[in-house]
Amino acid sequence: MATAAPANAMWGSGSGRLHHQTISVIVENRSGVLARVAALFARRGFNIISLAVAPTDDEAFSRVTIVVDLQETSVEQLTKQLFKLVNVVKITEMPPGEALERELALVSVRCAPPGAPGPSRGEVGDLVRIFGGSVVDVGQEALTVMLAAEPSVLDDFEELLRPYGIIDIQRTGRVALPKLERQAFRRGRGTAGGEK
Amino acid sequence: MQLTGAQALIKSLEMEHTEVIFGLPGGAILPAYDPILDSPIRHVLVRHEQGAGHMAEGYAHVTGRPGVAMVTSGPGATNLVTALCDAYMDSVPVVAITGQVSRPVIGTDSFQEADTVGITRSVTKHNELLMSAEEVPLAVRQAFLLATTGRPGPVLLDVPKDVLQEKTEWYWPTDDEVSASLPGYKPTTKGHPRMVREAARLIAASERPVIYAGGGILKARAAEALRSLAEITRAPVVTTLMARGAFPDSHPQCLGMPGMHGNYAAITAMQEADLLIALGARFDDRVTGQVSTFAPAAKVVHVDIDPAELGKIRQPDVPIVGDCRLVIEEIVRVLAASGEPQADRGAWWARVNQWRERFPLHYEPQAEGEALKPQAVIEAIRDASPADTTVVAGVGQHQMWASQFWRFEEPYTWVNSGGLGTMGFAVPAAIGAKVGRPDRTVWAIDGDGCFQMTAHELVTASSERIPIKVAILNNAYLGMVRQWQELFYKERYSEVYLSPDLPDYVKWAEAMGCAAFRAETPADVAAVVDKANAIDDRPVVIDFRTDANEKVFPMVPAGASNSDVIVHPSQRPGGEEVVQ
């Protein structure tokens, strides 16, 4: 993906995320488990920035991806308390920089129909293409576009779309996996092409 | 063999060696009450579901086995919540069974429906809503396993009425099936060997160690291990409110209870220590006072079965996750094997003994014409009762005096509500304790405020022939609140007066089938305590008229540093003033 660099440089919006830590929690896929996780955060006063849940490849388990602010929350306490939940099977802490994070956004944005004054579909479409997103719906005076990217890139994308007039935006919250082992990464740099 | 869900439930409880269920039937749980008629399990019919919960706790405290409470849906379940929370805070193994409305009407606000699993989620170690009769045996096995292993606690099973009525093929799951069904549950019991060695090294080198023994010692059946550790290290031992009895009060190394109303020597030894050996303790605010000034020079070895306790309040230098008994035994083994001499603690003991001599627990003797001293009443009961008497307290001044002035020599002789501080705990918990250990004399030391909250359970005790003894220290006040208003609210007494005569405790107790006495003079005290100890066929209640001005000392005001202990006025150089 060749997306991130220009936007970050322009907007610098990624800086607040330095303190964000992603925690990936494998839980038993049973009714009420998400409520237990959410109740624990409320009970212990942990603030969360985002939370995403989905089944894993093994249907007995789901992955809950939680993002917290390290400055507000003791990740050690949070993971220890989470692990006390009987239905929590595994917790992976992913410090900033060690997680591969992606988030998806759907944005409905205004654009003028052909011939009318104002930014055209083409203008909005160009911006979407620069970011590597796609247009998923076309209306008379609006487009709905989609972008899956690192969260900071989504921030930039959102800011750049704003002047056109955002009608609606829905972001999914982050999902993440740990970066592959560093050793493999280093080896890969010279030979197989690695991750970049 | 085809069984109904209800039969499978009761049979599962039998398979888990349940001797007694404390409960009260109602609509949704009705099917489960039918097979009880054919079961060897004893059922104790309570008068209010909260009582069932505290009885289950009292039973669990003295036996180490999980107490079982069974109630109906809706109000039955909500009435149980306080007891569940109490058990959760004090890590008491309890299995609660609640009826639920039938599956098709769950979520429709049907009669006596409550979201029990939702309501009790944060006050149980685990809870489950069972959605088929087939699940019942495995769920019961899981509940007993979860309640009793790792950090113990309450587990609740919510069982819809039609699940109880549904037929299922009986099947008792194996150990392997139970552990496979709980993939996320693997408590660590054995301490990390490197951490154990590190702990032993710190202990051997410490010149001013204090063993800070918490309730986890009792949960882990580690009293003997604690004694070996104490004797090999010669370190002073403090026993928290939850650990009274874990180390004998008569032992020369025992400094008694630390914390807000602890013994001066216990509080101060912790403040001045260079090493705290925290065993199954959780640095509760009632022990630490202001955390930032607590035991400022001490390194900390912290042993707990619950990893979340390590570093929650105080960062340990040596954290050890594990079962207290196993870890202490390992530390003792390493200390004994190393053969290294322990640091010289002569100077430390000289200081500790000075504090003990200068600031023993103290109260002024009763003056002519004044009301009884509550502390003297407790001492009179103590001296007239068997050494292995189980003492159960409510919450407040009487609880602190009971902890201070009783002499606990054996583990599992002290039952109280420490973490949640549940007024009204004493009477039902004493009933549960007596059911669990019928061979032991059980004295509930209660306050008049507490007694009024759950006294009705004496009807249960009378009808079930459970001969507990209840000492009401009747000072006609919510005494601990009064004490705070006296010391911190300029003696502006707001809503704390209760009256000594309303209700008439003797008549009330008699109406509930108890023997009842009143004591107003020291001569009365000795006589009625002897009478009470001689009665073994029904509960006894004694209304002791005590001095409302009596306060619990020493005291560390809430949020203050443990270095600023308020001692008894007679022990202060400056006389009567209160140290801020």
PDB file of N, CA, C and O in Angstrom, chain B residues 217-276:
ATOM      1  N   ILE B 217      -3.996 -16.574  53.063  1.00  0.00           N
ATOM      2  CA  ILE B 217      -3.381 -17.647  53.862  1.00  0.00           C
ATOM      3  C   ILE B 217      -4.445 -18.677  54.235  1.00  0.00           C
ATOM      4  O   ILE B 217      -4.228 -19.890  54.128  1.00  0.00           O
ATOM      5  N   LEU B 218      -5.598 -18.174  54.657  1.00  0.00           N
ATOM      6  CA  LEU B 218      -6.661 -19.091  55.079  1.00  0.00           C
ATOM      7  C   LEU B 218      -7.257 -19.808  53.863  1.00  0.00           C
ATOM      8  O   LEU B 218      -7.527 -21.007  53.916  1.00  0.00           O
ATOM      9  N   LYS B 219      -7.450 -19.067  52.769  1.00  0.00           N
ATOM     10  CA  LYS B 219      -8.038 -19.678  51.581  1.00  0.00           C
ATOM     11  C   LYS B 219      -7.126 -20.794  51.071  1.00  0.00           C
ATOM     12  O   LYS B 219      -7.585 -21.799  50.544  1.00  0.00           O
ATOM     13  N   ALA B 220      -5.809 -20.605  51.208  1.00  0.00           N
ATOM     14  CA  ALA B 220      -4.854 -21.582  50.684  1.00  0.00           C
ATOM     15  C   ALA B 220      -4.524 -22.657  51.722  1.00  0.00           C
ATOM     16  O   ALA B 220      -3.648 -23.484  51.461  1.00  0.00           O
ATOM     17  N   ARG B 221      -5.197 -22.665  52.855  1.00  0.00           N
ATOM     18  CA  ARG B 221      -4.893 -23.607  53.950  1.00  0.00           C
ATOM     19  C   ARG B 221      -3.396 -23.542  54.261  1.00  0.00           C
ATOM     20  O   ARG B 221      -2.716 -24.566  54.340  1.00  0.00           O
ATOM     21  N   ALA B 222      -2.889 -22.345  54.420  1.00  0.00           N
ATOM     22  CA  ALA B 222      -1.442 -22.153  54.532  1.00  0.00           C
ATOM     23  C   ALA B 222      -1.005 -21.730  55.930  1.00  0.00           C
ATOM     24  O   ALA B 222       0.107 -21.246  56.119  1.00  0.00           O
ATOM     25  N   ALA B 223      -1.870 -21.925  56.951  1.00  0.00           N
ATOM     26  CA  ALA B 223      -1.515 -21.453  58.287  1.00  0.00           C
ATOM     27  C   ALA B 223      -0.248 -22.140  58.812  1.00  0.00           C
ATOM     28  O   ALA B 223       0.610 -21.494  59.417  1.00  0.00           O
ATOM     29  N   GLU B 224      -0.128 -23.440  58.540  1.00  0.00           N
ATOM     30  CA  GLU B 224       1.075 -24.149  59.031  1.00  0.00           C
ATOM     31  C   GLU B 224       2.320 -23.668  58.307  1.00  0.00           C
ATOM     32  O   GLU B 224       3.375 -23.489  58.923  1.00  0.00           O
ATOM     33  N   ALA B 225       2.186 -23.477  57.004  1.00  0.00           N
ATOM     34  CA  ALA B 225       3.328 -22.993  56.218  1.00  0.00           C
ATOM     35  C   ALA B 225       3.749 -21.615  56.718  1.00  0.00           C
ATOM     36  O   ALA B 225       4.946 -21.323  56.859  1.00  0.00           O
ATOM     37  N   LEU B 226       2.755 -20.779  57.021  1.00  0.00           N
ATOM     38  CA  LEU B 226       3.044 -19.436  57.531  1.00  0.00           C
ATOM     39  C   LEU B 226       3.840 -19.539  58.832  1.00  0.00           C
ATOM     40  O   LEU B 226       4.807 -18.808  59.046  1.00  0.00           O
ATOM     41  N   ARG B 227       3.428 -20.466  59.679  1.00  0.00           N
ATOM     42  CA  ARG B 227       4.111 -20.615  60.965  1.00  0.00           C
ATOM     43  C   ARG B 227       5.572 -21.030  60.751  1.00  0.00           C
ATOM     44  O   ARG B 227       6.482 -20.515  61.414  1.00  0.00           O
ATOM     45  N   SER B 228       5.800 -21.955  59.795  1.00  0.00           N
ATOM     46  CA  SER B 228       7.210 -22.333  59.549  1.00  0.00           C
ATOM     47  C   SER B 228       8.002 -21.150  59.038  1.00  0.00           C
ATOM     48  O   SER B 228       9.153 -20.959  59.442  1.00  0.00           O
ATOM     49  N   LEU B 229       7.396 -20.366  58.148  1.00  0.00           N
ATOM     50  CA  LEU B 229       8.122 -19.210  57.613  1.00  0.00           C
ATOM     51  C   LEU B 229       8.434 -18.225  58.737  1.00  0.00           C
ATOM     52  O   LEU B 229       9.549 -17.705  58.844  1.00  0.00           O
ATOM     53  N   ALA B 230       7.442 -17.993  59.597  1.00  0.00           N
ATOM     54  CA  ALA B 230       7.650 -17.065  60.708  1.00  0.00           C
ATOM     55  C   ALA B 230       8.779 -17.567  61.604  1.00  0.00           C
ATOM     56  O   ALA B 230       9.644 -16.792  62.034  1.00  0.00           O
ATOM     57  N   GLU B 231       8.792 -18.861  61.859  1.00  0.00           N
ATOM     58  CA  GLU B 231       9.758 -19.363  62.837  1.00  0.00           C
ATOM     59  C   GLU B 231      11.163 -19.466  62.259  1.00  0.00           C
ATOM     60  O   GLU B 231      12.141 -19.257  62.972  1.00  0.00           O
ATOM     61  N   ILE B 232      11.243 -19.710  60.954  1.00  0.00           N
ATOM     62  CA  ILE B 232      12.597 -19.774  60.369  1.00  0.00           C
ATOM     63  C   ILE B 232      13.167 -18.366  60.193  1.00  0.00           C
ATOM     64  O   ILE B 232      14.375 -18.165  60.278  1.00  0.00           O
ATOM     65  N   THR B 233      12.278 -17.369  59.986  1.00  0.00           N
ATOM     66  CA  THR B 233      12.781 -16.002  59.768  1.00  0.00           C
ATOM     67  C   THR B 233      12.800 -15.184  61.048  1.00  0.00           C
ATOM     68  O   THR B 233      13.471 -14.159  61.100  1.00  0.00           O
ATOM     69  N   ARG B 234      12.050 -15.601  62.047  1.00  0.00           N
ATOM     70  CA  ARG B 234      11.882 -14.833  63.295  1.00  0.00           C
ATOM     71  C   ARG B 234      11.327 -13.430  63.009  1.00  0.00           C
ATOM     72  O   ARG B 234      11.601 -12.479  63.744  1.00  0.00           O
ATOM     73  N   ALA B 235      10.577 -13.294  61.934  1.00  0.00           N
ATOM     74  CA  ALA B 235      10.035 -11.980  61.590  1.00  0.00           C
ATOM     75  C   ALA B 235       8.719 -11.740  62.320  1.00  0.00           C
ATOM     76  O   ALA B 235       7.973 -12.686  62.573  1.00  0.00           O
ATOM     77  N   PRO B 236       8.443 -10.481  62.677  1.00  0.00           N
ATOM     78  CA  PRO B 236       7.116 -10.167  63.230  1.00  0.00           C
ATOM     79  C   PRO B 236       6.032 -10.468  62.195  1.00  0.00           C
ATOM     80  O   PRO B 236       6.268 -10.313  60.998  1.00  0.00           O
ATOM     81  N   VAL B 237       4.868 -10.895  62.687  1.00  0.00           N
ATOM     82  CA  VAL B 237       3.758 -11.242  61.806  1.00  0.00           C
ATOM     83  C   VAL B 237       2.562 -10.358  62.140  1.00  0.00           C
ATOM     84  O   VAL B 237       2.180 -10.234  63.304  1.00  0.00           O
ATOM     85  N   VAL B 238       1.967  -9.724  61.122  1.00  0.00           N
ATOM     86  CA  VAL B 238       0.683  -9.044  61.327  1.00  0.00           C
ATOM     87  C   VAL B 238      -0.379  -9.843  60.573  1.00  0.00           C
ATOM     88  O   VAL B 238      -0.125 -10.360  59.486  1.00  0.00           O
ATOM     89  N   THR B 239      -1.536  -9.981  61.178  1.00  0.00           N
ATOM     90  CA  THR B 239      -2.630 -10.716  60.532  1.00  0.00           C
ATOM     91  C   THR B 239      -3.751  -9.729  60.254  1.00  0.00           C
ATOM     92  O   THR B 239      -4.292  -9.103  61.167  1.00  0.00           O
ATOM     93  N   THR B 240      -4.098  -9.584  58.975  1.00  0.00           N
ATOM     94  CA  THR B 240      -5.131  -8.612  58.610  1.00  0.00           C
ATOM     95  C   THR B 240      -6.489  -9.071  59.130  1.00  0.00           C
ATOM     96  O   THR B 240      -6.645 -10.207  59.590  1.00  0.00           O
ATOM     97  N   LEU B 241      -7.461  -8.186  58.994  1.00  0.00           N
ATOM     98  CA  LEU B 241      -8.823  -8.505  59.431  1.00  0.00           C
ATOM     99  C   LEU B 241      -9.291  -9.833  58.842  1.00  0.00           C
ATOM    100  O   LEU B 241     -10.003 -10.595  59.493  1.00  0.00           O
ATOM    101  N   MET B 242      -8.909 -10.109  57.610  1.00  0.00           N
ATOM    102  CA  MET B 242      -9.338 -11.357  56.969  1.00  0.00           C
ATOM    103  C   MET B 242      -8.469 -12.538  57.366  1.00  0.00           C
ATOM    104  O   MET B 242      -8.775 -13.678  57.000  1.00  0.00           O
ATOM    105  N   ALA B 243      -7.385 -12.272  58.070  1.00  0.00           N
ATOM    106  CA  ALA B 243      -6.446 -13.360  58.382  1.00  0.00           C
ATOM    107  C   ALA B 243      -6.363 -13.638  59.876  1.00  0.00           C
ATOM    108  O   ALA B 243      -5.483 -14.364  60.324  1.00  0.00           O
ATOM    109  N   ARG B 244      -7.282 -13.051  60.651  1.00  0.00           N
ATOM    110  CA  ARG B 244      -7.225 -13.296  62.100  1.00  0.00           C
ATOM    111  C   ARG B 244      -7.396 -14.796  62.327  1.00  0.00           C
ATOM    112  O   ARG B 244      -8.316 -15.420  61.778  1.00  0.00           O
ATOM    113  N   GLY B 245      -6.517 -15.364  63.117  1.00  0.00           N
ATOM    114  CA  GLY B 245      -6.532 -16.809  63.341  1.00  0.00           C
ATOM    115  C   GLY B 245      -5.557 -17.566  62.455  1.00  0.00           C
ATOM    116  O   GLY B 245      -5.243 -18.722  62.728  1.00  0.00           O
ATOM    117  N   ALA B 246      -5.060 -16.923  61.414  1.00  0.00           N
ATOM    118  CA  ALA B 246      -4.112 -17.603  60.523  1.00  0.00           C
ATOM    119  C   ALA B 246      -2.775 -17.823  61.223  1.00  0.00           C
ATOM    120  O   ALA B 246      -1.989 -18.691  60.832  1.00  0.00           O
ATOM    121  N   PHE B 247      -2.528 -17.027  62.255  1.00  0.00           N
ATOM    122  CA  PHE B 247      -1.301 -17.133  63.046  1.00  0.00           C
ATOM    123  C   PHE B 247      -1.725 -16.865  64.483  1.00  0.00           C
ATOM    124  O   PHE B 247      -2.455 -15.912  64.734  1.00  0.00           O
ATOM    125  N   PRO B 248      -1.327 -17.718  65.419  1.00  0.00           N
ATOM    126  CA  PRO B 248      -1.911 -17.595  66.760  1.00  0.00           C
ATOM    127  C   PRO B 248      -1.563 -16.268  67.437  1.00  0.00           C
ATOM    128  O   PRO B 248      -0.404 -15.860  67.457  1.00  0.00           O
ATOM    129  N   ASP B 249      -2.570 -15.637  68.013  1.00  0.00           N
ATOM    130  CA  ASP B 249      -2.337 -14.378  68.724  1.00  0.00           C
ATOM    131  C   ASP B 249      -1.367 -14.562  69.894  1.00  0.00           C
ATOM    132  O   ASP B 249      -0.686 -13.625  70.293  1.00  0.00           O
ATOM    133  N   SER B 250      -1.331 -15.773  70.443  1.00  0.00           N
ATOM    134  CA  SER B 250      -0.461 -15.993  71.610  1.00  0.00           C
ATOM    135  C   SER B 250       1.001 -16.181  71.196  1.00  0.00           C
ATOM    136  O   SER B 250       1.888 -16.212  72.043  1.00  0.00           O
ATOM    137  N   HIS B 251       1.266 -16.324  69.912  1.00  0.00           N
ATOM    138  CA  HIS B 251       2.648 -16.525  69.462  1.00  0.00           C
ATOM    139  C   HIS B 251       3.449 -15.252  69.718  1.00  0.00           C
ATOM    140  O   HIS B 251       2.973 -14.156  69.419  1.00  0.00           O
ATOM    141  N   PRO B 252       4.663 -15.392  70.255  1.00  0.00           N
ATOM    142  CA  PRO B 252       5.417 -14.170  70.591  1.00  0.00           C
ATOM    143  C   PRO B 252       5.702 -13.272  69.387  1.00  0.00           C
ATOM    144  O   PRO B 252       5.934 -12.077  69.553  1.00  0.00           O
ATOM    145  N   GLN B 253       5.670 -13.820  68.176  1.00  0.00           N
ATOM    146  CA  GLN B 253       5.944 -12.979  67.007  1.00  0.00           C
ATOM    147  C   GLN B 253       4.696 -12.307  66.449  1.00  0.00           C
ATOM    148  O   GLN B 253       4.774 -11.555  65.482  1.00  0.00           O
ATOM    149  N   CYS B 254       3.530 -12.586  67.022  1.00  0.00           N
ATOM    150  CA  CYS B 254       2.288 -12.046  66.464  1.00  0.00           C
ATOM    151  C   CYS B 254       2.042 -10.627  66.976  1.00  0.00           C
ATOM    152  O   CYS B 254       1.960 -10.404  68.187  1.00  0.00           O
ATOM    153  N   LEU B 255       1.940  -9.674  66.066  1.00  0.00           N
ATOM    154  CA  LEU B 255       1.674  -8.286  66.463  1.00  0.00           C
ATOM    155  C   LEU B 255       0.201  -7.939  66.346  1.00  0.00           C
ATOM    156  O   LEU B 255      -0.195  -6.821  66.654  1.00  0.00           O
ATOM    157  N   GLY B 256      -0.611  -8.868  65.864  1.00  0.00           N
ATOM    158  CA  GLY B 256      -2.048  -8.605  65.740  1.00  0.00           C
ATOM    159  C   GLY B 256      -2.393  -7.957  64.419  1.00  0.00           C
ATOM    160  O   GLY B 256      -1.667  -8.067  63.439  1.00  0.00           O
ATOM    161  N   MET B 257      -3.519  -7.237  64.448  1.00  0.00           N
ATOM    162  CA  MET B 257      -4.091  -6.696  63.216  1.00  0.00           C
ATOM    163  C   MET B 257      -3.443  -5.366  62.843  1.00  0.00           C
ATOM    164  O   MET B 257      -3.259  -4.514  63.691  1.00  0.00           O
ATOM    165  N   PRO B 258      -3.115  -5.167  61.552  1.00  0.00           N
ATOM    166  CA  PRO B 258      -2.650  -3.860  61.099  1.00  0.00           C
ATOM    167  C   PRO B 258      -3.830  -3.023  60.616  1.00  0.00           C
ATOM    168  O   PRO B 258      -4.969  -3.482  60.617  1.00  0.00           O
ATOM    169  N   GLY B 259      -3.559  -1.808  60.205  1.00  0.00           N
ATOM    170  CA  GLY B 259      -4.568  -1.025  59.500  1.00  0.00           C
ATOM    171  C   GLY B 259      -5.276   0.009  60.351  1.00  0.00           C
ATOM    172  O   GLY B 259      -4.861   0.350  61.452  1.00  0.00           O
ATOM    173  N   MET B 260      -6.381   0.478  59.811  1.00  0.00           N
ATOM    174  CA  MET B 260      -7.116   1.616  60.359  1.00  0.00           C
ATOM    175  C   MET B 260      -7.387   1.495  61.859  1.00  0.00           C
ATOM    176  O   MET B 260      -7.292   2.468  62.593  1.00  0.00           O
ATOM    177  N   HIS B 261      -7.756   0.294  62.310  1.00  0.00           N
ATOM    178  CA  HIS B 261      -7.963   0.079  63.737  1.00  0.00           C
ATOM    179  C   HIS B 261      -7.052  -1.018  64.260  1.00  0.00           C
ATOM    180  O   HIS B 261      -7.405  -1.793  65.140  1.00  0.00           O
ATOM    181  N   GLY B 262      -5.871  -1.081  63.662  1.00  0.00           N
ATOM    182  CA  GLY B 262      -4.947  -2.132  64.046  1.00  0.00           C
ATOM    183  C   GLY B 262      -4.198  -1.807  65.330  1.00  0.00           C
ATOM    184  O   GLY B 262      -4.308  -0.712  65.890  1.00  0.00           O
ATOM    185  N   ASN B 263      -3.398  -2.775  65.774  1.00  0.00           N
ATOM    186  CA  ASN B 263      -2.543  -2.549  66.940  1.00  0.00           C
ATOM    187  C   ASN B 263      -1.444  -1.579  66.541  1.00  0.00           C
ATOM    188  O   ASN B 263      -0.900  -1.670  65.439  1.00  0.00           O
ATOM    189  N   TYR B 264      -1.099  -0.709  67.449  1.00  0.00           N
ATOM    190  CA  TYR B 264      -0.072   0.297  67.166  1.00  0.00           C
ATOM    191  C   TYR B 264       1.212  -0.367  66.667  1.00  0.00           C
ATOM    192  O   TYR B 264       1.814   0.066  65.684  1.00  0.00           O
ATOM    193  N   ALA B 265       1.613  -1.439  67.337  1.00  0.00           N
ATOM    194  CA  ALA B 265       2.875  -2.095  66.965  1.00  0.00           C
ATOM    195  C   ALA B 265       2.788  -2.682  65.559  1.00  0.00           C
ATOM    196  O   ALA B 265       3.763  -2.645  64.801  1.00  0.00           O
ATOM    197  N   ALA B 266       1.613  -3.216  65.198  1.00  0.00           N
ATOM    198  CA  ALA B 266       1.463  -3.811  63.867  1.00  0.00           C
ATOM    199  C   ALA B 266       1.545  -2.734  62.787  1.00  0.00           C
ATOM    200  O   ALA B 266       2.240  -2.876  61.778  1.00  0.00           O
ATOM    201  N   ILE B 267       0.829  -1.627  63.020  1.00  0.00           N
ATOM    202  CA  ILE B 267       0.826  -0.524  62.049  1.00  0.00           C
ATOM    203  C   ILE B 267       2.230   0.040  61.905  1.00  0.00           C
ATOM    204  O   ILE B 267       2.746   0.240  60.802  1.00  0.00           O
ATOM    205  N   THR B 268       2.861   0.276  63.039  1.00  0.00           N
ATOM    206  CA  THR B 268       4.136   0.983  63.031  1.00  0.00           C
ATOM    207  C   THR B 268       5.267   0.091  62.525  1.00  0.00           C
ATOM    208  O   THR B 268       6.165   0.559  61.822  1.00  0.00           O
ATOM    209  N   ALA B 269       5.197  -1.185  62.845  1.00  0.00           N
ATOM    210  CA  ALA B 269       6.222  -2.097  62.326  1.00  0.00           C
ATOM    211  C   ALA B 269       6.172  -2.120  60.800  1.00  0.00           C
ATOM    212  O   ALA B 269       7.211  -2.113  60.134  1.00  0.00           O
ATOM    213  N   MET B 270       4.959  -2.096  60.237  1.00  0.00           N
ATOM    214  CA  MET B 270       4.872  -2.055  58.770  1.00  0.00           C
ATOM    215  C   MET B 270       5.444  -0.747  58.237  1.00  0.00           C
ATOM    216  O   MET B 270       6.157  -0.730  57.230  1.00  0.00           O
ATOM    217  N   GLN B 271       5.121   0.357  58.931  1.00  0.00           N
ATOM    218  CA  GLN B 271       5.635   1.664  58.479  1.00  0.00           C
ATOM    219  C   GLN B 271       7.160   1.699  58.468  1.00  0.00           C
ATOM    220  O   GLN B 271       7.768   2.305  57.600  1.00  0.00           O
ATOM    221  N   GLU B 272       7.766   1.063  59.467  1.00  0.00           N
ATOM    222  CA  GLU B 272       9.219   1.164  59.644  1.00  0.00           C
ATOM    223  C   GLU B 272       9.990   0.019  59.004  1.00  0.00           C
ATOM    224  O   GLU B 272      11.218  -0.019  59.064  1.00  0.00           O
ATOM    225  N   ALA B 273       9.263  -0.942  58.419  1.00  0.00           N
ATOM    226  CA  ALA B 273       9.921  -2.142  57.903  1.00  0.00           C
ATOM    227  C   ALA B 273      10.821  -1.830  56.723  1.00  0.00           C
ATOM    228  O   ALA B 273      10.607  -0.852  56.001  1.00  0.00           O
ATOM    229  N   ASP B 274      11.844  -2.672  56.533  1.00  0.00           N
ATOM    230  CA  ASP B 274      12.618  -2.589  55.281  1.00  0.00           C
ATOM    231  C   ASP B 274      12.173  -3.657  54.297  1.00  0.00           C
ATOM    232  O   ASP B 274      12.600  -3.678  53.152  1.00  0.00           O
ATOM    233  N   LEU B 275      11.298  -4.577  54.765  1.00  0.00           N
ATOM    234  CA  LEU B 275      10.767  -5.592  53.853  1.00  0.00           C
ATOM    235  C   LEU B 275       9.382  -6.023  54.324  1.00  0.00           C
ATOM    236  O   LEU B 275       9.210  -6.405  55.487  1.00  0.00           O
ATOM    237  N   LEU B 276       8.420  -5.931  53.421  1.00  0.00           N
ATOM    238  CA  LEU B 276       7.094  -6.483  53.694  1.00  0.00           C
ATOM    239  C   LEU B 276       6.971  -7.787  52.914  1.00  0.00           C
ATOM    240  O   LEU B 276       7.184  -7.814  51.700  1.00  0.00           O
TER     241      LEU B 276
END
